[in-house]
CSV table of C-alpha atoms in Angstrom, one decimal:
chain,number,residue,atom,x,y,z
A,1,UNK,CA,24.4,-115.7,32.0
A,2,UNK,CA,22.5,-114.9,35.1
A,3,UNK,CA,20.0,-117.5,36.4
A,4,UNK,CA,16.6,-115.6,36.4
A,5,UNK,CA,13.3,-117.3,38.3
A,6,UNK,CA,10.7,-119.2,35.8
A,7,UNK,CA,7.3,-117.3,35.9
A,8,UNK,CA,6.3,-118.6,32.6
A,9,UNK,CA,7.7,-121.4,30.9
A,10,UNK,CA,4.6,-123.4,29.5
A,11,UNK,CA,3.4,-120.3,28.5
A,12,UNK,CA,6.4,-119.0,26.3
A,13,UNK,CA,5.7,-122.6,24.2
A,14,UNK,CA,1.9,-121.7,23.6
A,15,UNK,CA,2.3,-118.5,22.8
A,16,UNK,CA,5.2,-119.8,20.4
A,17,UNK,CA,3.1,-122.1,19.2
A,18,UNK,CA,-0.3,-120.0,18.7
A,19,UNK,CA,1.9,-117.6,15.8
A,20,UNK,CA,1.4,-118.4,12.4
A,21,UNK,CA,3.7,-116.6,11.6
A,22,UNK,CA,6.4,-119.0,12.9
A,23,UNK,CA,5.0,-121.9,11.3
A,24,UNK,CA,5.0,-120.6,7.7
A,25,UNK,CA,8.5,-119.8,8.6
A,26,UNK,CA,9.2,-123.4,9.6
A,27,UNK,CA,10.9,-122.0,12.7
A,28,UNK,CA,10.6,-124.3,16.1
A,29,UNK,CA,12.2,-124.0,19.6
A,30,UNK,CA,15.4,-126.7,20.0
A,31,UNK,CA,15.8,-125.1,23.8
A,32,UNK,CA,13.9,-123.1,26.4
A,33,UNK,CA,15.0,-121.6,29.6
A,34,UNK,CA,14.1,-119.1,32.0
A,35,UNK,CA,15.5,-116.0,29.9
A,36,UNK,CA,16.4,-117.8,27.1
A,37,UNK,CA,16.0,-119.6,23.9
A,38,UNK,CA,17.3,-121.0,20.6
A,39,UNK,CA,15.0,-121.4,17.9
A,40,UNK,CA,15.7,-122.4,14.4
A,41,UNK,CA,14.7,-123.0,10.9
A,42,UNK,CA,15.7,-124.8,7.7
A,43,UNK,CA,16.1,-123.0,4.4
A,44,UNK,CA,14.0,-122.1,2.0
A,45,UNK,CA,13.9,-120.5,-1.5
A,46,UNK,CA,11.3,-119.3,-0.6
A,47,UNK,CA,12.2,-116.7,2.0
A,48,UNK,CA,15.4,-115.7,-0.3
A,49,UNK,CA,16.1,-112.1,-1.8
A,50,UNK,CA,17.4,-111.6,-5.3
A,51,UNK,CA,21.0,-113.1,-4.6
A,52,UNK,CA,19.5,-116.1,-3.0
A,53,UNK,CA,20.5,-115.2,0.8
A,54,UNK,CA,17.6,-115.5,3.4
A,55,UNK,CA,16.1,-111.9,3.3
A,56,UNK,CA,16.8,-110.1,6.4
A,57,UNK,CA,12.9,-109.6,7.6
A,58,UNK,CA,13.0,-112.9,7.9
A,59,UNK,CA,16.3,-113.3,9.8
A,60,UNK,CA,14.6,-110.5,11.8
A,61,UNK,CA,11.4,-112.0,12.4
A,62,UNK,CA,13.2,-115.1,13.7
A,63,UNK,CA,15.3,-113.1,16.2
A,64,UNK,CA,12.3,-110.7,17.3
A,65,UNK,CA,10.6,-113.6,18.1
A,66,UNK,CA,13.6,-115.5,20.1
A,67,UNK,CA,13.8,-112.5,22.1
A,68,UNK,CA,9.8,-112.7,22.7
A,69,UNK,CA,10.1,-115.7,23.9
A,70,UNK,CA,12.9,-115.4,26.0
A,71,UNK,CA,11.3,-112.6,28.1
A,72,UNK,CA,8.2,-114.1,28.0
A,73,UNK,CA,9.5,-116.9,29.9
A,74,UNK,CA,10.2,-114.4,32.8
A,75,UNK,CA,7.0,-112.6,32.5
A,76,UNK,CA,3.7,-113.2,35.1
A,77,UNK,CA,1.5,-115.8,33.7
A,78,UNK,CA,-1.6,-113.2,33.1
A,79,UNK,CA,0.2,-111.0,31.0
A,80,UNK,CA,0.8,-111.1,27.0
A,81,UNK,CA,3.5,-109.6,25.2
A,82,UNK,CA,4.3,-106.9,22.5
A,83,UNK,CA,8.0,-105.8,21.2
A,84,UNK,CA,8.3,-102.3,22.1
A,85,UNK,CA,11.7,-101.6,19.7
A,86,UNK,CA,14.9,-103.4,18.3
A,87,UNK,CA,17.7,-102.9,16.3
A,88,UNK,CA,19.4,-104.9,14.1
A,89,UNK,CA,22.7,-105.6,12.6
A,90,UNK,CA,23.5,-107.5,9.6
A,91,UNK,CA,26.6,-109.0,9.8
A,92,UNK,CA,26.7,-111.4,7.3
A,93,UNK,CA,25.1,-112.8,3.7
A,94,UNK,CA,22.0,-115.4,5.2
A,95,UNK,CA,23.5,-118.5,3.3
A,96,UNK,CA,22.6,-121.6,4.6
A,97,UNK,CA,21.1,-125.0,5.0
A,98,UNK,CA,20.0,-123.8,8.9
A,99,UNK,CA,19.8,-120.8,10.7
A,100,UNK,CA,19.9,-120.8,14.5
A,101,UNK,CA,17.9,-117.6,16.7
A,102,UNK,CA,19.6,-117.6,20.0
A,103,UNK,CA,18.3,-115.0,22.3
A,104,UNK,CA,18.3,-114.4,26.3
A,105,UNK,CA,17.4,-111.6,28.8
A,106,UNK,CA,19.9,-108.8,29.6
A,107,UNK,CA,17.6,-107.0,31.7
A,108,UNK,CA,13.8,-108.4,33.1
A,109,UNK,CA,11.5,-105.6,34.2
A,110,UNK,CA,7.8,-105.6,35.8
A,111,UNK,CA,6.7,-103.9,32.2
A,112,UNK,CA,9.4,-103.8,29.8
A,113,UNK,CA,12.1,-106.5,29.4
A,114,UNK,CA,15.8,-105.9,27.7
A,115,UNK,CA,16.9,-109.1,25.3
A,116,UNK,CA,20.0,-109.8,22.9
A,117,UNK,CA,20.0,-112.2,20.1
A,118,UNK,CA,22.5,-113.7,17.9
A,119,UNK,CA,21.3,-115.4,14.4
A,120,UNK,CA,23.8,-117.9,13.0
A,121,UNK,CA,24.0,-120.1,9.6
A,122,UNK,CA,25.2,-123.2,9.9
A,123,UNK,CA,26.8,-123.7,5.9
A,124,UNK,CA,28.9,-126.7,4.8
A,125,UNK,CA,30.0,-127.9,8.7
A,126,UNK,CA,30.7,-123.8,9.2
A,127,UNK,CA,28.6,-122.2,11.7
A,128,UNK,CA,28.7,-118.0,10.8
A,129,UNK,CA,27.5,-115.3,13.1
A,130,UNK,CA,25.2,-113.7,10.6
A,131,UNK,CA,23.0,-111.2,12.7
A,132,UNK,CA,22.8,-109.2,16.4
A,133,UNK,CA,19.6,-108.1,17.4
A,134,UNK,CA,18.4,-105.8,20.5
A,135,UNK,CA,15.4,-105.7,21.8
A,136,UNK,CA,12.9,-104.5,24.1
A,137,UNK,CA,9.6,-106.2,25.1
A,138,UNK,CA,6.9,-105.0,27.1
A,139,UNK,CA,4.9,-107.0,29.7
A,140,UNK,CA,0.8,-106.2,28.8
A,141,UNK,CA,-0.7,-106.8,31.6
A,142,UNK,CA,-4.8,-106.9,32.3
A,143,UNK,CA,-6.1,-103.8,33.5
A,144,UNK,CA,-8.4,-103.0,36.2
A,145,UNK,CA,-12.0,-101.9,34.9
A,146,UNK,CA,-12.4,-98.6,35.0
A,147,UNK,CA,-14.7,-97.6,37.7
A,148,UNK,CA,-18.3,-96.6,36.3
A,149,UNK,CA,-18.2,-93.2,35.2
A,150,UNK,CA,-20.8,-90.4,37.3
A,151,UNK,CA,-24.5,-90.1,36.6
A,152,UNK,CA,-24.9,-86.8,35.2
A,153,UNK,CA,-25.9,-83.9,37.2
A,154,UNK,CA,-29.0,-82.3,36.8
A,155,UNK,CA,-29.9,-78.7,36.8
């Protein structure tokens, strides 16, 4: 892993923890670096498909957001963030008592960031690579306000 420079640590952890999203998911962050993360969450029946695996929006939703987080770390502290793209692969049936998002930067840029992630379920002392994830973020940053637009000319 490359060392990157922290622009945005404390941040990342507000902006993780301002997403409701994560808290109905009962997903937290164990560890936070500069381009990198691990997050994870318990199981529920609740977020299981019709053969009682974790359904993979939500294994996606947990990687999409380690990856967030991850570039968001490197980002400048004025800007907010927005995935741009990912992809995917399911590797593995999302059985499990725990499921682990691991995510860190490939690639920082000054708008759009390049992540991986791994998802992993930990099941009866077995830990099981169960998803890979790609991802690109995009840094928004404030914009300049337009300058006033001319009087009209009269004829």
């Amino acid at each position: 892993m490359v060392a990157f420079e922290p622009k945005n640590p404390a941040a990342a952890m507000a902006m993780f923890a301002a997403q409701p999203a994560m808290h109905t998911l009962g997903i937290s962050i164990v560890h936070l670096a500069p381009g990198e993360v691990e997050l994870a969450m318990l199981h529920s029946a609740a977020f299981t498909q019709q053969n009682g695996f974790v359904h993979a929006g939500i294994i996606t939703a947990g990687l999409d957001n380690a990856c967030g987080v991850a570039a968001f770390t490197l980002m400048p502290r004025e800007a907010d963030i927005l995935t741009v793209e990912f992809k995917t692969t399911l590797l593995a049936p999302a059985r499990g008592a725990r499921f682990v998002f691991r995510a860190e930067v490939v690639k920082p840029g000054r708008t759009l960031t390049f992540c991986e992630a791994r998802a992993f379920a930990e099941h009866q002392g077995k830990t099981t690579l169960i998803a890979s994830m790609t991802g690109t973020l995009m840094a928004m940053l404030p914009r300049a306000a337009a300058p006033p637009a001319p009087a009209a000319i009269r004829a």
